Amino acid sequence: MDSFVDNEPLEGAVVKGTVVAIEKDLAIIDVGLKTEGRIALKEFGQAGRDGTIKVGSIVEVYVDRVENAAGEAVLSREKARREESWVKLEVMYNNNERVEGTIFNQVKGGFTVDLEGAIAFLPRSQVDIRPIRDIAPLMNVLQPFQILKMDKRRGNIVVSRRAILEESRAEQRSEIVQQLEEGQVVDGVVKNITDYGAFVDLGGIDGLLHVTDIAWRRVNHPSEVLTIGETIKVQIVRINHESHRISLGMKQLQADPWDGIEAKYPIEAKFTGRVTNITDYGAFVELEPGIEGLIHVSEMSWTKKNVHPGKIVSTSQEVEVVVLEVDPDKRRISLGLKQTLQNPWESFAEKFPVGSVIEGEVKNKTEFGLFIGLDGDVDGMVHLSDLDWQKSGEVALEDYNRGDMVSAKVLDVDVEKERISLGIKQLAAGEGTSAGASGSSDAGEAGGIRKGGVVTGTVIEVNDGGIEVRIADSELTAFIRRADLSRDRNDQRPERFSKGEKVDARVTQYDRKTARIQLSIKALEIAEEKEAVAAYGSSDSGASLGDILGAALKGRDEK
């Protein structure tokens, strides 16, 4: 009776008790209360399983209740251990010390760990540096952990095994990195392969072998050259001592094929290569292992301008190319495919000189003329002004449709600009010069039509590109371009002219053979100004340009 009166309340406290009996899986504990309490042997952990707990053993237990409905004391060894462990763990957590525990169960999202009585949660992501499928070898094994978080009010503890491994790994990596030097050649084992390269184990530390450093030639994927588990010889290209990242290279152990590249591949020389890659802007051709050149889309065909390179060449195709440019600093070689073939405009000029008559199909019809398909897959253009002697260009254009077969005369071939000028009306002039060109060549001279001469014409057509005129006293027509309408840019407007209006212009070009004539009002104005300055003024006369031109006009009118 005195013991109950004098002692303080025991509920919620950790006290020492004596094992008075062991019944099956239970230990009967006497802590000095009216009745003993029962605790499952499994709560004693390893001591309960290996038989260390015997009758007479002194153990610490937690008094949950002095007496329950059955009149027994409610005791807990697990809670006692937890209370004891929490105090110890808090000190270690504050000091950032490692703790030891045992993984004993798997739960949703991770595992439970016994930290000497306190139960902690180990997230699955914190088990190892890399995800592991079988965790059985780690179960029930005493091992170190790092406490990440503690909340005593909620009774939560979060631990990490990965932090311990990373720390030890960092120490090991630091030691290995100190022993390595840039430029050093070492052996390594291919550990993992990705799209951008391969990770190589150098004996405790990984280095990255980028796909561009595997070989001098193009490697689309590292698996084309390497296999996991393969031992390779690599050179250390770069070491970052702060992040412990190591860049490796294999091609650095081989001779650079770009050395002396200009001598091996002189400009305009022909070579045969294999197409390795096709893009929207061209195709890459391998001339030798490690040396690739680019055929730009503009250098692939003389005639196919807006075609995807994949429609001209295909991957792995053997092609003959011409070297256009070599840049050893940028490691670039420009190649040409069309240069291996004869220029179709040169071929056309040789086969059909100016004045030749050709026949072709109308491929396209535009507001300024017709495009005729010719030999060699090239096109020639018939301008509006070269369609008909009698009709205006726009009216004559209505007589033609796509697909029509027409004959035309070759007026000009510009190989550099890749242009062929044709004329249909010149065929009529050729058949009867007396009818088409003012009766005869003498009539042309009589009409004053010569290069540098001045003629008068009547406007018969006005469009955005210029005006078309018929030369007086002849059936010849000529087209005056917008830029030739005036020396003043503001007056180079076709709309300021009207049909039936007479204009004077200077003959800038006249081909009697093809009856083709070019006129320019601008050239006439410039010539008249020069004559006026020469006749009525000089640079030091003090006369203004207006005075000079006024005098010139007055003199012309009097004359």
XYZ file of C-alpha atoms in Angstrom:
559
model
C 0.000 0.000 0.000
C 2.869 2.363 0.793
C 4.407 1.748 -2.656
C 1.261 2.969 -4.414
C 1.081 6.071 -2.235
C 4.716 7.139 -2.324
C 5.588 6.433 -5.995
C 4.766 8.935 -8.738
C 2.306 7.905 -11.489
C 4.019 5.566 -13.958
C 1.749 6.020 -16.991
C 3.654 7.470 -19.992
C 7.046 6.736 -18.460
C 9.823 4.318 -19.259
C 10.607 2.062 -16.297
C 12.669 -1.020 -15.613
C 10.921 -4.339 -15.165
C 11.781 -7.960 -14.502
C 10.824 -10.888 -16.715
C 8.981 -13.247 -14.346
C 7.786 -15.758 -16.916
C 7.764 -16.558 -20.650
C 4.569 -18.058 -22.097
C 4.647 -19.032 -25.768
C 5.443 -15.737 -27.606
C 4.819 -13.499 -24.589
C 7.043 -12.257 -21.794
C 5.422 -11.539 -18.403
C 6.986 -8.344 -16.992
C 6.755 -7.150 -13.364
C 7.215 -3.402 -13.001
C 5.956 -3.192 -9.346
C 2.278 -2.652 -10.133
C -0.703 -4.642 -8.835
C -0.426 -6.980 -11.780
C 2.178 -7.852 -14.332
C 2.064 -6.838 -18.003
C 2.520 -8.917 -21.129
C 4.771 -8.006 -24.057
C 5.199 -9.971 -27.287
C 8.734 -11.339 -27.691
C 8.948 -9.858 -31.195
C 8.931 -6.376 -29.639
C 12.341 -7.160 -28.171
C 13.759 -7.499 -31.703
C 16.754 -9.767 -32.121
C 16.965 -10.386 -28.364
C 13.483 -11.847 -28.374
C 14.150 -14.033 -31.411
C 17.468 -15.539 -30.325
C 16.363 -16.378 -26.769
C 18.419 -13.712 -24.996
C 15.314 -12.658 -23.045
C 14.949 -15.105 -20.113
C 13.208 -15.272 -16.782
C 14.950 -12.785 -14.475
C 16.141 -10.456 -17.311
C 15.885 -6.738 -16.525
C 14.342 -4.770 -19.386
C 13.123 -1.232 -19.970
C 9.466 -0.911 -20.914
C 6.976 1.863 -21.555
C 3.925 1.987 -19.215
C 1.027 2.734 -21.497
C -1.671 2.143 -18.830
C -1.446 1.019 -15.206
C -4.551 -1.142 -15.487
C -6.824 -2.065 -18.353
C -10.306 -3.588 -18.349
C -8.840 -7.012 -17.516
C -6.913 -5.574 -14.562
C -3.531 -6.008 -16.285
C -0.778 -3.445 -16.795
C -0.397 -2.362 -20.447
C 3.319 -2.323 -21.257
C 5.285 -1.798 -24.508
C 8.904 -2.541 -25.223
C 8.630 -1.003 -28.690
C 7.473 2.357 -27.355
C 10.231 2.301 -24.776
C 12.830 1.733 -27.438
C 11.243 4.415 -29.583
C 11.349 6.995 -26.803
C 14.948 6.113 -26.098
C 15.894 6.166 -29.778
C 14.198 9.491 -30.540
C 16.362 11.324 -28.046
C 19.480 9.734 -29.467
C 18.447 10.269 -33.103
C 17.634 13.941 -32.595
C 21.154 14.554 -31.343
C 22.655 12.709 -34.339
C 20.340 14.540 -36.779
C 21.359 17.926 -35.408
C 25.028 16.941 -35.711
C 24.468 15.621 -39.274
C 25.771 12.195 -38.231
C 25.030 8.871 -39.850
C 22.710 6.397 -38.148
C 22.509 2.640 -38.440
C 19.350 0.717 -39.107
C 17.773 -2.283 -40.762
C 15.329 -2.396 -43.689
C 12.642 -4.825 -42.516
C 9.487 -4.183 -44.551
C 8.216 -2.809 -47.865
C 5.412 -0.227 -47.964
C 3.821 1.978 -50.603
C 6.443 4.217 -52.151
C 9.388 2.776 -50.243
C 10.496 0.762 -47.224
C 10.460 0.875 -43.401
C 13.719 0.973 -41.457
C 14.284 0.043 -37.800
C 16.609 2.619 -36.210
C 17.110 0.855 -32.868
C 13.410 1.009 -32.080
C 12.363 4.112 -34.018
C 10.658 3.343 -37.309
C 11.780 5.457 -40.280
C 10.620 5.693 -43.893
C 13.068 5.065 -46.754
C 11.708 6.377 -50.110
C 12.358 4.115 -53.085
C 14.330 6.887 -54.822
C 16.716 7.062 -51.842
C 17.673 3.369 -51.809
C 20.533 3.559 -54.303
C 22.229 5.892 -56.784
C 20.625 3.987 -59.647
C 17.242 2.248 -59.538
C 17.539 -1.373 -58.407
C 14.953 -4.054 -59.068
C 15.776 -6.606 -56.350
C 16.135 -5.181 -52.859
C 16.139 -8.570 -51.111
C 19.937 -8.554 -50.483
C 19.515 -5.294 -48.527
C 16.707 -6.519 -46.262
C 17.454 -7.226 -42.563
C 21.051 -6.068 -42.932
C 22.469 -3.462 -40.546
C 23.727 -0.555 -42.661
C 24.269 3.224 -42.417
C 21.633 5.837 -43.307
C 21.404 9.630 -43.410
C 18.423 11.289 -41.703
C 16.785 13.722 -44.132
C 13.830 14.823 -41.997
C 12.467 14.385 -38.445
C 9.028 15.384 -37.074
C 8.522 14.153 -33.491
C 4.998 15.544 -33.221
C 3.883 13.380 -36.134
C 6.366 10.641 -35.400
C 7.895 10.833 -38.900
C 11.515 10.092 -39.813
C 12.768 10.050 -43.416
C 16.163 8.483 -44.144
C 18.369 7.993 -47.196
C 20.809 5.265 -48.133
C 21.636 6.998 -51.434
C 23.167 10.029 -49.678
C 25.700 7.747 -47.969
C 26.623 6.091 -51.276
C 26.975 9.418 -53.104
C 29.212 10.787 -50.397
C 31.533 7.821 -50.489
C 31.408 7.819 -54.268
C 32.345 11.507 -54.382
C 35.348 10.822 -52.176
C 36.397 7.946 -54.389
C 35.888 10.020 -57.576
C 37.943 12.864 -56.150
C 40.860 10.515 -55.476
C 40.678 9.023 -58.987
C 40.368 12.421 -60.708
C 43.508 13.638 -58.950
C 45.410 10.795 -60.594
C 44.193 11.601 -64.140
C 45.558 14.225 -66.538
C 44.288 15.735 -69.773
C 45.845 14.017 -72.772
C 46.391 10.784 -70.854
C 45.468 7.541 -72.663
C 43.620 5.006 -70.514
C 41.588 1.820 -70.872
C 37.896 1.857 -70.029
C 34.807 -0.329 -70.193
C 31.689 0.833 -72.036
C 29.076 1.049 -69.291
C 26.089 2.623 -71.022
C 25.166 3.838 -74.532
C 22.873 6.776 -75.284
C 21.898 8.683 -78.429
C 24.520 11.335 -77.767
C 27.433 9.125 -76.718
C 28.662 6.408 -74.351
C 29.616 6.362 -70.660
C 32.939 4.642 -70.038
C 33.997 3.266 -66.634
C 37.592 4.282 -65.929
C 37.831 2.218 -62.738
C 35.481 3.862 -60.262
C 34.604 6.976 -62.225
C 32.661 7.418 -65.461
C 33.689 9.542 -68.427
C 31.535 10.631 -71.373
C 32.624 9.694 -74.869
C 30.545 11.983 -77.089
C 29.308 10.627 -80.411
C 31.322 13.281 -82.295
C 34.537 12.111 -80.592
C 34.163 8.425 -81.458
C 35.550 8.656 -85.004
C 36.516 11.262 -87.587
C 33.810 9.974 -89.903
C 30.094 10.552 -89.302
C 28.635 8.228 -86.630
C 24.832 8.369 -86.514
C 24.571 6.329 -83.297
C 27.285 5.102 -80.885
C 25.908 1.545 -81.086
C 27.261 1.391 -84.657
C 30.790 1.305 -83.224
C 30.545 0.350 -79.511
C 28.906 -2.399 -77.445
C 28.205 -2.471 -73.703
C 30.943 -4.280 -71.786
C 33.558 -3.666 -74.482
C 37.027 -2.538 -73.334
C 38.290 0.428 -75.352
C 41.297 2.727 -75.337
C 40.401 6.396 -74.914
C 42.150 9.712 -74.427
C 41.161 12.138 -71.685
C 40.159 15.299 -73.546
C 38.998 17.488 -70.674
C 38.613 17.241 -66.864
C 36.328 19.453 -64.770
C 37.753 19.197 -61.252
C 34.760 20.958 -59.700
C 32.016 18.703 -61.092
C 34.353 15.693 -61.603
C 33.153 15.368 -65.189
C 35.531 13.799 -67.657
C 35.297 14.113 -71.461
C 36.849 11.311 -73.487
C 37.802 10.833 -77.125
C 38.655 7.937 -79.413
C 39.279 9.769 -82.676
C 42.053 11.781 -81.003
C 44.157 8.589 -81.027
C 44.001 8.528 -84.846
C 45.604 10.814 -87.425
C 43.487 13.824 -88.372
C 42.357 13.260 -91.981
C 41.926 17.040 -92.435
C 45.682 17.645 -92.261
C 46.844 18.709 -95.720
C 43.282 18.604 -97.042
C 43.849 21.347 -99.642
C 46.533 19.312 -101.371
C 44.439 16.134 -101.369
C 41.317 17.814 -102.758
C 42.256 20.657 -105.141
C 39.536 22.960 -106.449
C 37.791 21.872 -109.702
C 39.081 18.311 -109.302
C 36.602 15.454 -109.698
C 36.125 12.726 -107.075
C 33.714 9.900 -106.347
C 32.012 9.706 -102.945
C 29.104 8.127 -101.098
C 26.018 10.073 -100.004
C 25.798 9.759 -96.196
C 23.061 12.223 -95.247
C 20.368 14.254 -97.009
C 18.911 17.491 -95.623
C 16.613 20.220 -96.927
C 19.595 22.359 -97.909
C 21.711 19.698 -99.616
C 23.458 16.335 -99.336
C 26.620 15.263 -97.486
C 29.073 13.108 -99.430
C 31.841 11.066 -97.790
C 34.995 11.370 -99.886
C 37.020 9.186 -97.498
C 36.567 8.023 -93.877
C 36.393 11.196 -91.785
C 36.118 13.604 -94.742
C 32.681 14.791 -95.817
C 31.684 17.546 -98.201
C 28.366 19.278 -98.787
C 26.585 19.521 -102.108
C 24.365 22.558 -101.642
C 20.912 22.287 -103.195
C 21.849 25.071 -105.630
C 24.777 22.981 -106.926
C 22.819 19.771 -107.553
C 21.165 20.406 -110.919
C 21.343 22.959 -113.715
C 17.595 22.944 -114.310
C 15.873 21.591 -111.167
C 15.963 24.650 -108.904
C 13.233 24.087 -106.312
C 13.473 20.333 -105.846
C 14.307 18.535 -102.582
C 17.811 16.973 -102.711
C 16.257 13.587 -101.875
C 14.649 13.549 -105.339
C 18.018 13.938 -107.050
C 20.262 11.657 -104.961
C 19.647 8.925 -102.379
C 21.501 7.793 -99.250
C 24.460 5.421 -99.899
C 24.474 6.346 -103.596
C 27.880 6.671 -105.266
C 28.146 10.053 -107.012
C 30.799 11.957 -108.931
C 31.390 15.491 -107.644
C 33.594 18.515 -108.305
C 35.430 20.332 -105.495
C 34.263 23.968 -105.411
C 35.827 25.244 -102.175
C 37.964 23.904 -99.300
C 38.072 25.554 -95.860
C 40.476 23.612 -93.565
C 39.857 25.952 -90.600
C 36.094 25.349 -90.568
C 36.586 21.765 -91.827
C 34.239 22.324 -94.739
C 34.364 21.214 -98.355
C 31.854 22.581 -100.869
C 31.038 20.165 -103.673
C 29.137 20.456 -106.934
C 27.124 17.761 -108.658
C 25.876 19.717 -111.668
C 29.445 20.697 -112.602
C 30.115 17.086 -113.645
C 27.545 17.569 -116.428
C 27.702 19.979 -119.362
C 25.916 23.279 -118.875
C 22.655 22.884 -120.852
C 22.705 26.589 -121.790
C 26.176 26.218 -123.270
C 25.015 23.118 -125.151
C 21.980 24.993 -126.457
C 24.078 27.971 -127.569
C 26.385 25.643 -129.505
C 23.535 23.720 -131.100
C 21.223 26.671 -131.769
C 23.137 29.927 -132.397
C 21.337 33.278 -132.541
C 19.021 33.340 -135.559
C 18.219 29.606 -135.407
C 14.617 28.498 -135.580
C 13.475 26.093 -132.880
C 10.216 24.343 -131.993
C 8.918 23.690 -128.492
C 5.919 23.329 -126.225
C 4.416 26.247 -124.293
C 5.251 25.299 -120.705
C 3.918 28.397 -118.978
C 1.976 31.533 -119.819
C 2.550 34.685 -117.772
C 1.520 38.326 -117.988
C 4.837 39.246 -119.613
C 5.222 36.425 -122.137
C 5.512 32.698 -122.877
C 7.972 30.088 -121.605
C 8.860 27.485 -124.222
C 10.353 24.073 -123.331
C 13.567 23.444 -125.301
C 16.184 20.732 -125.760
C 18.296 19.974 -122.670
C 15.379 20.540 -120.288
C 15.804 24.326 -120.474
C 13.193 27.012 -121.100
C 13.224 29.989 -123.407
C 11.074 33.091 -123.039
C 9.113 34.951 -125.710
C 8.435 38.478 -124.455
C 5.104 40.159 -125.153
C 6.793 42.538 -127.557
C 8.138 39.623 -129.623
C 4.815 37.824 -130.224
C 3.276 39.707 -133.170
C 4.009 42.675 -135.430
C 0.408 43.821 -135.781
C -1.239 42.985 -132.452
C -0.370 44.364 -129.053
C 1.434 41.972 -126.721
C -1.514 41.322 -124.428
C -3.870 40.658 -127.340
C -1.372 38.377 -129.075
C -0.830 36.454 -125.831
C -4.478 35.305 -125.908
C -3.734 33.261 -129.049
C -1.480 30.866 -127.100
C -2.220 28.235 -124.427
C -0.156 25.823 -122.369
C 0.670 22.703 -124.344
C 0.702 24.432 -127.741
C 3.609 23.598 -130.049
C 5.153 26.786 -131.440
C 8.119 27.794 -133.575
C 10.348 30.706 -132.610
C 13.649 32.315 -133.531
C 16.590 32.412 -131.100
C 17.256 36.082 -130.322
C 19.793 35.829 -127.521
C 21.417 33.224 -125.220
C 22.889 34.454 -121.908
C 24.780 31.491 -120.431
C 25.750 33.261 -117.184
C 22.216 34.408 -116.374
C 20.799 31.140 -117.778
C 18.355 32.960 -120.053
C 17.243 32.281 -123.619
C 15.316 34.993 -125.451
C 13.037 33.882 -128.300
C 10.869 35.721 -130.819
C 7.839 34.535 -132.735
C 7.123 37.669 -134.750
C 10.693 37.585 -136.104
C 9.761 34.469 -138.105
C 7.282 36.543 -140.081
C 9.911 39.235 -140.617
C 12.324 36.593 -141.870
C 9.825 35.218 -144.381
C 9.130 38.581 -146.001
C 11.391 41.409 -145.031
C 9.632 43.688 -147.509
C 6.374 43.341 -145.546
C 7.708 43.044 -142.020
C 10.616 45.489 -141.960
C 9.479 48.462 -143.981
C 10.097 46.908 -147.406
C 13.827 46.111 -147.178
C 16.991 46.738 -145.294
C 17.342 49.869 -147.365
C 13.937 50.925 -146.129
C 15.292 50.478 -142.622
C 18.124 52.826 -143.401
C 15.708 55.214 -145.144
C 13.514 55.234 -142.066
C 16.523 56.297 -140.036
C 16.511 53.144 -137.887
C 20.076 52.619 -136.716
C 21.773 52.248 -133.386
C 22.110 55.673 -131.781
C 19.481 57.214 -134.073
C 16.241 58.898 -132.975
C 12.842 57.597 -134.093
C 9.250 58.626 -133.512
C 6.725 56.046 -132.409
C 3.037 55.811 -131.569
C 1.995 54.267 -128.251
C -0.134 51.175 -128.949
C -0.091 49.497 -125.519
C 0.511 50.576 -121.902
C 1.146 48.124 -119.026
C 2.928 48.088 -115.665
C 6.270 47.096 -117.191
C 6.426 49.865 -119.799
C 4.902 50.916 -123.118
C 4.806 49.333 -126.587
C 5.176 51.650 -129.596
C 4.922 51.285 -133.360
C 7.694 53.109 -135.201
C 6.523 55.669 -137.745
C 6.629 54.715 -141.437
C 7.149 51.013 -140.631
C 5.474 47.988 -139.160
C 8.192 47.592 -136.540
C 7.138 47.623 -132.884
C 9.332 47.989 -129.821
C 8.822 47.735 -126.089
C 10.214 50.573 -123.934
C 10.802 49.367 -120.383
C 9.707 51.366 -117.352
C 13.345 52.222 -116.468
C 13.864 53.714 -119.956
C 10.783 55.987 -119.935
C 12.607 58.957 -118.389
C 15.890 59.992 -116.819
C 13.861 61.275 -113.852
C 12.776 58.389 -111.612
C 9.526 60.173 -110.741
C 8.535 60.258 -114.423
C 9.206 56.557 -115.013
C 5.479 55.871 -114.859
C 3.860 54.073 -117.823
C 0.440 55.514 -116.905
C 1.530 59.028 -117.889
C 1.438 57.826 -121.520
C -1.772 57.088 -123.421
C -2.590 55.075 -126.546
C -2.102 57.052 -129.742
C 0.413 59.442 -128.165
C 3.572 60.070 -130.175
C 6.948 59.782 -128.443
C 10.543 60.275 -129.529
C 13.126 57.730 -128.392
C 16.713 56.785 -129.103
C 17.596 53.414 -130.693
C 19.860 51.640 -128.180
C 19.994 48.332 -130.036
C 18.942 47.222 -133.508
C 19.504 43.789 -135.035
C 18.506 43.853 -138.694
C 18.854 40.095 -138.944
C 16.284 39.386 -136.236
C 14.419 42.699 -136.700
C 14.725 43.297 -132.986
C 14.859 46.894 -131.807
C 15.262 48.459 -128.376
C 14.287 52.065 -127.649
C 14.959 54.411 -124.722
C 13.447 57.820 -123.970
C 15.892 58.130 -121.084
C 18.896 57.752 -123.400
C 17.484 60.463 -125.716
C 17.029 62.906 -122.817
C 20.576 62.314 -121.580
C 22.007 62.800 -125.099
C 20.049 66.028 -125.644
C 21.251 67.384 -122.298
C 24.873 66.693 -123.201
C 24.451 68.400 -126.575
C 22.801 71.417 -124.938
C 25.597 71.799 -122.405
C 28.186 71.518 -125.161
C 26.472 74.057 -127.432
C 25.062 76.630 -125.031
C 27.082 76.475 -121.836
C 30.111 75.169 -120.018
C 31.106 74.261 -116.518
C 32.511 77.728 -115.905
C 29.978 79.849 -117.816
C 27.791 80.456 -114.779
C 24.647 79.437 -116.686
C 22.198 77.222 -114.884
C 21.021 73.942 -116.355
C 17.560 75.472 -116.855
C 19.033 78.350 -118.866
C 21.019 75.973 -121.011
C 18.097 73.656 -121.722
C 15.835 76.630 -122.439
C 18.264 77.962 -124.973
C 18.641 74.519 -126.508
C 14.896 74.064 -126.906
C 14.522 77.552 -128.386
C 17.286 76.831 -130.865
C 15.680 73.547 -131.878
C 12.294 75.195 -132.395
C 13.838 77.925 -134.579
C 15.652 75.326 -136.592
